[in-house]
Amino acid sequence: MIPTPYYLIDKAKLLRNMEKIAAVREQSGAKALLALKCFATWSVFDLMGQYMDGTTSSSLYEVRLGREKFGGETHAYSVAYADDEIDEVVSHADKIIFNSIGQLKRFENRAGGIARGLRLNPGVSSSTFDLADPARPFSRLGEWDAAKVERVMDRISGFMIHNNCENADFGLFDRMLSQIEEKFGALLKRADWVSLGGGIHFTGEDYPLDAFCERLKAFSGRFGVQVYLEPGEASITNSTTLEVSVLDTLANGKQLAIVDSSIEAHMLDLLIYRESAKVEPNQGPHRYMVCGKSCLAGDVFGEFDFPNELKVGDRISIQDAAGYTMVKKNWFNGVKMPAIAIRETDGSIRVVREFGFADYERSLS
């Protein structure tokens, strides 16, 4: 058995998401780019590259990774580019998307050899959490004023509009897209391409894919644009687990189980967004609060039900552990970083990366 902790990517489960993405591409005419900010484990890019058109990035290192490891189209976006990185960004990108008119004017000549775009902020989003809301008050993410954008249309060929966040509601997506059409319609008619960003949970169970595809096709036809989607979580949802082992059990008003992992170090989004992890089937008469091993008092995965009492050495599979996990893992407390393993479609498992003290040492100075 592979020593815990480790992330386990199941290619068969990943393939189910890829097939839905391929169906949307075929039916709607939209192109799909993997959002590397969510998932960048390149050991499975060989599979994903068969079903997606390329990658989209948020930094120099991401766009370079997309170019070198994934292939296909590479879209470069950043909230702000630095003078000493812009030339290298451009060298790896097919399209570069600027966050502001100021950045566009500053770097347009140095990005003259590739397609240039601008991020638009429609002022509406699906986010219910202020930290992740691109339309929050005083947002720095994109341009709001259509009149200002109109004056630079001769310098760009397309737009990126990212205002969905874990949005599994097609009706809400449809309404917000209508608001975008109303606010920016005159600009969209002058564009060649429009990325609608990520955060659209169209690979989830019971999502109305036919209606989604028809809406995308109608948008594309109305404005004469190539539509791009940037699935991150939608690409890898339910494909990966974090495998952990029980190190200790104790009782302090509740039954507690301490495992050899940590939410702050290995599933940081749970801490940031005050969410519980997922354990399946989460049934049985024995309820435990599963806790991480770091010194952070709130290092808690959640409370779950088990068929039997937990004991030292028992293994627990934390579900849905791909998005915003491996890209955010860190060395808090020097807790051992999970290895990364892949279950092939034939059921065999191989470890593709392990981390040790030397990696911890090199991350510091």
One Martini backbone bead per residue (centre of mass of N, CA, C, O) as a GRO file, in nm:
protein
  365
    1MET     BB    1   0.098   0.035   0.019
    2ILE     BB    2   0.057   0.359   0.009
    3PRO     BB    3   0.167   0.609   0.171
    4THR     BB    4   0.054   0.836   0.376
    5PRO     BB    5  -0.018   1.097   0.212
    6TYR     BB    6  -0.244   1.113  -0.089
    7TYR     BB    7  -0.309   1.182  -0.411
    8LEU     BB    8  -0.591   1.047  -0.613
    9ILE     BB    9  -0.607   0.998  -0.953
   10ASP     BB   10  -0.891   0.917  -1.154
   11LYS     BB   11  -0.918   0.855  -1.486
   12ALA     BB   12  -1.210   0.753  -1.514
   13LYS     BB   13  -1.335   1.008  -1.379
   14LEU     BB   14  -1.201   1.218  -1.560
   15LEU     BB   15  -1.325   1.116  -1.828
   16ARG     BB   16  -1.617   1.204  -1.777
   17ASN     BB   17  -1.554   1.506  -1.800
   18MET     BB   18  -1.423   1.504  -2.080
   19GLU     BB   19  -1.674   1.402  -2.237
   20LYS     BB   20  -1.850   1.650  -2.173
   21ILE     BB   21  -1.665   1.859  -2.297
   22ALA     BB   22  -1.668   1.740  -2.583
   23ALA     BB   23  -1.974   1.770  -2.625
   24VAL     BB   24  -1.981   2.078  -2.600
   25ARG     BB   25  -1.792   2.142  -2.830
   26GLU     BB   26  -1.959   2.000  -3.054
   27GLN     BB   27  -2.248   2.140  -3.001
   28SER     BB   28  -2.149   2.462  -2.968
   29GLY     BB   29  -1.834   2.548  -3.062
   30ALA     BB   30  -1.673   2.556  -2.823
   31LYS     BB   31  -1.391   2.617  -2.633
   32ALA     BB   32  -1.147   2.443  -2.415
   33LEU     BB   33  -0.982   2.557  -2.113
   34LEU     BB   34  -0.756   2.501  -1.881
   35ALA     BB   35  -0.747   2.600  -1.544
   36LEU     BB   36  -0.450   2.628  -1.372
   37LYS     BB   37  -0.542   2.753  -1.095
   38CYS     BB   38  -0.686   2.474  -1.018
   39PHE     BB   39  -0.518   2.275  -1.230
   40ALA     BB   40  -0.155   2.136  -1.269
   41THR     BB   41  -0.133   1.821  -1.317
   42TRP     BB   42   0.067   1.704  -1.577
   43SER     BB   43   0.033   1.381  -1.567
   44VAL     BB   44  -0.278   1.424  -1.715
   45PHE     BB   45  -0.247   1.580  -1.994
   46ASP     BB   46  -0.263   1.349  -2.198
   47LEU     BB   47  -0.570   1.318  -2.159
   48MET     BB   48  -0.686   1.612  -2.167
   49GLY     BB   49  -0.569   1.691  -2.456
   50GLN     BB   50  -0.796   1.514  -2.612
   51TYR     BB   51  -1.053   1.725  -2.497
   52MET     BB   52  -0.883   1.990  -2.526
   53ASP     BB   53  -0.745   2.313  -2.644
   54GLY     BB   54  -0.606   2.403  -2.360
   55THR     BB   55  -0.493   2.698  -2.184
   56THR     BB   56  -0.521   2.894  -1.881
   57SER     BB   57  -0.390   3.187  -1.711
   58SER     BB   58  -0.223   3.389  -1.419
   59SER     BB   59   0.083   3.346  -1.517
   60LEU     BB   60   0.390   3.279  -1.620
   61TYR     BB   61   0.415   2.983  -1.517
   62GLU     BB   62   0.147   2.884  -1.636
   63VAL     BB   63   0.193   2.944  -1.937
   64ARG     BB   64   0.443   2.767  -1.958
   65LEU     BB   65   0.316   2.502  -1.873
   66GLY     BB   66   0.107   2.491  -2.099
   67ARG     BB   67   0.305   2.488  -2.335
   68GLU     BB   68   0.498   2.240  -2.236
   69LYS     BB   69   0.257   2.020  -2.126
   70PHE     BB   70  -0.011   2.058  -2.316
   71GLY     BB   71  -0.081   2.257  -2.532
   72GLY     BB   72  -0.206   2.427  -2.766
   73GLU     BB   73  -0.366   2.668  -2.641
   74THR     BB   74  -0.251   2.993  -2.500
   75HIS     BB   75  -0.368   3.179  -2.230
   76ALA     BB   76  -0.297   3.506  -2.108
   77TYR     BB   77  -0.333   3.609  -1.763
   78SER     BB   78  -0.335   3.916  -1.558
   79VAL     BB   79  -0.373   4.155  -1.330
   80ALA     BB   80  -0.045   4.197  -1.355
   81TYR     BB   81   0.227   4.299  -1.533
   82ALA     BB   82   0.566   4.284  -1.562
   83ASP     BB   83   0.839   4.404  -1.719
   84ASP     BB   84   1.024   4.128  -1.665
   85GLU     BB   85   0.776   3.923  -1.806
   86ILE     BB   86   0.623   3.991  -2.074
   87ASP     BB   87   0.804   3.855  -2.293
   88GLU     BB   88   0.769   3.564  -2.190
   89VAL     BB   89   0.470   3.545  -2.203
   90VAL     BB   90   0.444   3.594  -2.511
   91SER     BB   91   0.624   3.342  -2.595
   92HIS     BB   92   0.380   3.134  -2.476
   93ALA     BB   93   0.147   3.283  -2.639
   94ASP     BB   94  -0.157   3.341  -2.829
   95LYS     BB   95  -0.298   3.499  -2.591
   96ILE     BB   96  -0.356   3.827  -2.444
   97ILE     BB   97  -0.490   3.938  -2.126
   98PHE     BB   98  -0.604   4.231  -2.003
   99ASN     BB   99  -0.721   4.399  -1.712
  100SER     BB  100  -0.642   4.681  -1.842
  101ILE     BB  101  -0.594   4.965  -2.016
  102GLY     BB  102  -0.322   5.034  -1.897
  103GLN     BB  103  -0.182   4.764  -1.972
  104LEU     BB  104  -0.236   4.772  -2.271
  105LYS     BB  105  -0.079   5.036  -2.334
  106ARG     BB  106   0.197   4.949  -2.212
  107PHE     BB  107   0.211   4.641  -2.386
  108GLU     BB  108   0.121   4.630  -2.690
  109ASN     BB  109   0.399   4.630  -2.840
  110ARG     BB  110   0.507   4.360  -2.688
  111ALA     BB  111   0.216   4.214  -2.811
  112GLY     BB  112   0.199   4.228  -3.139
  113GLY     BB  113   0.221   3.901  -3.225
  114ILE     BB  114  -0.055   3.874  -3.071
  115ALA     BB  115  -0.342   3.832  -2.932
  116ARG     BB  116  -0.565   4.078  -2.793
  117GLY     BB  117  -0.712   4.143  -2.468
  118LEU     BB  118  -0.999   4.203  -2.242
  119ARG     BB  119  -1.128   4.258  -1.935
  120LEU     BB  120  -1.459   4.215  -1.821
  121ASN     BB  121  -1.701   4.380  -1.594
  122PRO     BB  122  -2.050   4.338  -1.533
  123GLY     BB  123  -2.138   4.346  -1.208
  124VAL     BB  124  -2.190   4.030  -1.206
  125SER     BB  125  -2.254   3.729  -1.003
  126SER     BB  126  -2.248   3.395  -0.838
  127SER     BB  127  -2.129   3.488  -0.583
  128THR     BB  128  -2.150   3.442  -0.205
  129PHE     BB  129  -1.838   3.530  -0.173
  130ASP     BB  130  -1.647   3.799  -0.137
  131LEU     BB  131  -1.359   3.684  -0.193
  132ALA     BB  132  -1.478   3.560  -0.497
  133ASP     BB  133  -1.595   3.838  -0.605
  134PRO     BB  134  -1.563   4.013  -0.905
  135ALA     BB  135  -1.823   4.223  -0.821
  136ARG     BB  136  -1.718   4.369  -0.607
  137PRO     BB  137  -1.648   4.630  -0.448
  138PHE     BB  138  -1.375   4.768  -0.599
  139SER     BB  139  -1.290   4.608  -0.828
  140ARG     BB  140  -0.988   4.487  -1.016
  141LEU     BB  141  -1.160   4.301  -1.233
  142GLY     BB  142  -1.166   4.486  -1.478
  143GLU     BB  143  -1.378   4.645  -1.704
  144TRP     BB  144  -1.682   4.857  -1.690
  145ASP     BB  145  -1.652   5.079  -1.919
  146ALA     BB  146  -1.767   5.087  -2.234
  147ALA     BB  147  -1.661   5.362  -2.339
  148LYS     BB  148  -1.360   5.308  -2.283
  149VAL     BB  149  -1.335   5.050  -2.453
  150GLU     BB  150  -1.419   5.164  -2.730
  151ARG     BB  151  -1.141   5.335  -2.759
  152VAL     BB  152  -0.968   5.029  -2.783
  153MET     BB  153  -1.069   4.831  -3.016
  154ASP     BB  154  -0.811   4.859  -3.216
  155ARG     BB  155  -0.621   4.676  -2.992
  156ILE     BB  156  -0.836   4.441  -3.007
  157SER     BB  157  -1.013   4.096  -3.039
  158GLY     BB  158  -1.106   4.048  -2.727
  159PHE     BB  159  -1.262   3.865  -2.444
  160MET     BB  160  -1.289   3.847  -2.083
  161ILE     BB  161  -1.554   3.677  -1.878
  162HIS     BB  162  -1.549   3.641  -1.517
  163ASN     BB  163  -1.865   3.550  -1.317
  164ASN     BB  164  -1.827   3.259  -1.225
  165CYS     BB  165  -1.908   3.045  -0.921
  166GLU     BB  166  -2.001   2.748  -0.878
  167ASN     BB  167  -2.222   2.725  -1.121
  168ALA     BB  168  -2.524   2.510  -1.131
  169ASP     BB  169  -2.713   2.742  -1.263
  170PHE     BB  170  -2.845   2.794  -1.563
  171GLY     BB  171  -3.038   3.032  -1.517
  172LEU     BB  172  -2.819   3.223  -1.408
  173PHE     BB  173  -2.635   3.215  -1.649
  174ASP     BB  174  -2.841   3.325  -1.852
  175ARG     BB  175  -2.900   3.598  -1.713
  176MET     BB  176  -2.608   3.705  -1.709
  177LEU     BB  177  -2.563   3.692  -2.016
  178SER     BB  178  -2.783   3.897  -2.081
  179GLN     BB  179  -2.645   4.132  -1.930
  180ILE     BB  180  -2.394   4.131  -2.105
  181GLU     BB  181  -2.534   4.188  -2.374
  182GLU     BB  182  -2.655   4.460  -2.286
  183LYS     BB  183  -2.386   4.611  -2.195
  184PHE     BB  184  -2.170   4.477  -2.440
  185GLY     BB  185  -2.281   4.433  -2.733
  186ALA     BB  186  -2.124   4.644  -2.909
  187LEU     BB  187  -1.847   4.512  -2.848
  188LEU     BB  188  -1.895   4.213  -2.931
  189LYS     BB  189  -1.944   4.279  -3.242
  190ARG     BB  190  -1.614   4.358  -3.260
  191ALA     BB  191  -1.539   4.072  -3.202
  192ASP     BB  192  -1.381   3.741  -3.231
  193TRP     BB  193  -1.362   3.678  -2.911
  194VAL     BB  194  -1.498   3.489  -2.617
  195SER     BB  195  -1.452   3.454  -2.276
  196LEU     BB  196  -1.647   3.292  -2.002
  197GLY     BB  197  -1.482   3.125  -1.837
  198GLY     BB  198  -1.543   2.995  -1.534
  199GLY     BB  199  -1.758   2.837  -1.289
  200ILE     BB  200  -1.908   2.616  -1.466
  201HIS     BB  201  -2.107   2.328  -1.367
  202PHE     BB  202  -2.146   2.125  -1.642
  203THR     BB  203  -2.042   1.831  -1.513
  204GLY     BB  204  -2.272   1.793  -1.347
  205GLU     BB  205  -2.537   1.669  -1.222
  206ASP     BB  206  -2.814   1.750  -1.425
  207TYR     BB  207  -2.706   1.923  -1.634
  208PRO     BB  208  -2.825   2.124  -1.909
  209LEU     BB  209  -2.654   2.074  -2.187
  210ASP     BB  210  -2.837   2.151  -2.424
  211ALA     BB  211  -2.905   2.439  -2.328
  212PHE     BB  212  -2.615   2.535  -2.302
  213CYS     BB  213  -2.533   2.497  -2.599
  214GLU     BB  214  -2.751   2.680  -2.723
  215ARG     BB  215  -2.658   2.938  -2.578
  216LEU     BB  216  -2.374   2.949  -2.694
  217LYS     BB  217  -2.457   2.950  -2.993
  218ALA     BB  218  -2.624   3.208  -2.982
  219PHE     BB  219  -2.401   3.397  -2.890
  220SER     BB  220  -2.208   3.346  -3.124
  221GLY     BB  221  -2.408   3.428  -3.354
  222ARG     BB  222  -2.485   3.718  -3.268
  223PHE     BB  223  -2.154   3.815  -3.257
  224GLY     BB  224  -1.936   3.651  -3.417
  225VAL     BB  225  -1.795   3.438  -3.207
  226GLN     BB  226  -1.552   3.281  -3.030
  227VAL     BB  227  -1.597   3.050  -2.785
  228TYR     BB  228  -1.485   3.032  -2.446
  229LEU     BB  229  -1.382   2.800  -2.200
  230GLU     BB  230  -1.267   2.767  -1.830
  231PRO     BB  231  -1.228   2.483  -1.697
  232GLY     BB  232  -1.168   2.357  -1.378
  233GLU     BB  233  -1.355   2.206  -1.180
  234ALA     BB  234  -1.513   2.073  -1.419
  235SER     BB  235  -1.270   1.886  -1.505
  236ILE     BB  236  -1.213   1.745  -1.185
  237THR     BB  237  -1.458   1.655  -1.063
  238ASN     BB  238  -1.455   1.368  -0.872
  239SER     BB  239  -1.140   1.247  -0.937
  240THR     BB  240  -1.029   1.298  -0.632
  241THR     BB  241  -0.824   1.200  -0.355
  242LEU     BB  242  -0.748   1.206  -0.002
  243GLU     BB  243  -0.522   1.004   0.156
  244VAL     BB  244  -0.566   0.887   0.492
  245SER     BB  245  -0.457   0.848   0.840
  246VAL     BB  246  -0.490   0.732   1.152
  247LEU     BB  247  -0.321   0.842   1.462
  248ASP     BB  248  -0.575   0.929   1.650
  249THR     BB  249  -0.785   0.908   1.945
  250LEU     BB  250  -1.051   1.111   2.097
  251ALA     BB  251  -1.225   1.275   2.380
  252ASN     BB  252  -1.425   1.609   2.373
  253GLY     BB  253  -1.754   1.560   2.350
  254LYS     BB  254  -1.614   1.428   2.103
  255GLN     BB  255  -1.520   1.236   1.847
  256LEU     BB  256  -1.174   1.200   1.760
  257ALA     BB  257  -0.969   1.227   1.453
  258ILE     BB  258  -0.631   1.196   1.367
  259VAL     BB  259  -0.450   1.292   1.084
  260ASP     BB  260  -0.186   1.292   0.816
  261SER     BB  261  -0.310   1.590   0.783
  262SER     BB  262  -0.414   1.919   0.630
  263ILE     BB  263  -0.599   2.187   0.544
  264GLU     BB  264  -0.385   2.416   0.530
  265ALA     BB  265  -0.182   2.235   0.348
  266HIS     BB  266  -0.402   2.040   0.148
  267MET     BB  267  -0.707   2.212   0.191
  268LEU     BB  268  -0.740   2.535   0.195
  269ASP     BB  269  -1.035   2.603   0.101
  270LEU     BB  270  -1.178   2.503   0.355
  271LEU     BB  271  -1.073   2.740   0.527
  272ILE     BB  272  -1.143   2.993   0.361
  273TYR     BB  273  -1.469   2.887   0.314
  274ARG     BB  274  -1.589   2.715   0.545
  275GLU     BB  275  -1.559   2.404   0.473
  276SER     BB  276  -1.639   2.077   0.414
  277ALA     BB  277  -1.563   1.786   0.369
  278LYS     BB  278  -1.567   1.464   0.194
  279VAL     BB  279  -1.745   1.159   0.279
  280GLU     BB  280  -1.773   0.816   0.174
  281PRO     BB  281  -2.097   0.758   0.274
  282ASN     BB  282  -2.167   0.884   0.550
  283GLN     BB  283  -2.229   0.616   0.738
  284GLY     BB  284  -2.337   0.550   1.066
  285PRO     BB  285  -2.293   0.523   1.431
  286HIS     BB  286  -2.000   0.671   1.394
  287ARG     BB  287  -1.895   0.981   1.512
  288TYR     BB  288  -1.654   1.212   1.362
  289MET     BB  289  -1.392   1.431   1.407
  290VAL     BB  290  -1.182   1.532   1.153
  291CYS     BB  291  -0.832   1.590   1.203
  292GLY     BB  292  -0.559   1.759   1.190
  293LYS     BB  293  -0.191   1.782   1.266
  294SER     BB  294  -0.181   2.059   1.322
  295CYS     BB  295  -0.171   2.352   1.536
  296LEU     BB  296  -0.434   2.432   1.431
  297ALA     BB  297  -0.734   2.448   1.583
  298GLY     BB  298  -0.908   2.453   1.289
  299ASP     BB  299  -0.805   2.161   1.191
  300VAL     BB  300  -1.088   2.064   1.006
  301PHE     BB  301  -1.272   1.854   0.795
  302GLY     BB  302  -1.503   1.720   0.981
  303GLU     BB  303  -1.819   1.547   1.011
  304PHE     BB  304  -1.858   1.184   1.040
  305ASP     BB  305  -1.985   0.871   0.934
  306PHE     BB  306  -1.934   0.535   1.062
  307PRO     BB  307  -1.957   0.187   1.084
  308ASN     BB  308  -1.693   0.213   1.261
  309GLU     BB  309  -1.458   0.232   1.468
  310LEU     BB  310  -1.188   0.415   1.500
  311LYS     BB  311  -0.842   0.346   1.425
  312VAL     BB  312  -0.530   0.306   1.416
  313GLY     BB  313  -0.467   0.302   1.054
  314ASP     BB  314  -0.698   0.403   0.932
  315ARG     BB  315  -0.865   0.481   0.632
  316ILE     BB  316  -0.929   0.790   0.448
  317SER     BB  317  -1.146   0.940   0.198
  318ILE     BB  318  -1.113   1.239   0.047
  319GLN     BB  319  -1.316   1.410  -0.145
  320ASP     BB  320  -1.276   1.623  -0.392
  321ALA     BB  321  -0.919   1.678  -0.425
  322ALA     BB  322  -0.825   1.882  -0.675
  323GLY     BB  323  -0.934   2.161  -0.645
  324TYR     BB  324  -0.733   2.381  -0.494
  325THR     BB  325  -0.481   2.196  -0.382
  326MET     BB  326  -0.210   2.133  -0.531
  327VAL     BB  327  -0.175   2.451  -0.593
  328LYS     BB  328  -0.181   2.510  -0.250
  329LYS     BB  329   0.021   2.362  -0.128
  330ASN     BB  330   0.207   2.334   0.188
  331TRP     BB  331   0.455   2.379   0.476
  332PHE     BB  332   0.295   2.377   0.722
  333ASN     BB  333   0.471   2.262   0.997
  334GLY     BB  334   0.613   2.043   0.810
  335VAL     BB  335   0.412   1.880   0.674
  336LYS     BB  336   0.364   1.623   0.496
  337MET     BB  337   0.350   1.591   0.169
  338PRO     BB  338   0.164   1.476  -0.063
  339ALA     BB  339   0.143   1.259  -0.279
  340ILE     BB  340   0.120   1.157  -0.631
  341ALA     BB  341  -0.145   0.969  -0.780
  342ILE     BB  342  -0.244   0.716  -1.032
  343ARG     BB  343  -0.534   0.583  -1.176
  344GLU     BB  344  -0.580   0.381  -1.408
  345THR     BB  345  -0.810   0.235  -1.624
  346ASP     BB  346  -0.697  -0.064  -1.519
  347GLY     BB  347  -0.634   0.007  -1.187
  348SER     BB  348  -0.365   0.103  -1.170
  349ILE     BB  349  -0.099   0.231  -0.953
  350ARG     BB  350   0.090   0.543  -0.956
  351VAL     BB  351   0.367   0.719  -0.861
  352VAL     BB  352   0.470   1.064  -0.957
  353ARG     BB  353   0.505   1.201  -0.657
  354GLU     BB  354   0.742   1.300  -0.409
  355PHE     BB  355   0.797   1.432  -0.073
  356GLY     BB  356   1.059   1.593   0.114
  357PHE     BB  357   1.291   1.754   0.294
  358ALA     BB  358   1.426   1.890   0.050
  359ASP     BB  359   1.173   2.047  -0.036
  360TYR     BB  360   1.140   2.205   0.223
  361GLU     BB  361   1.418   2.338   0.223
  362ARG     BB  362   1.392   2.477  -0.067
  363SER     BB  363   1.140   2.665   0.023
  364LEU     BB  364   1.365   2.805   0.167
  365SER     BB  365   1.674   2.971   0.341
   0.00000   0.00000   0.00000
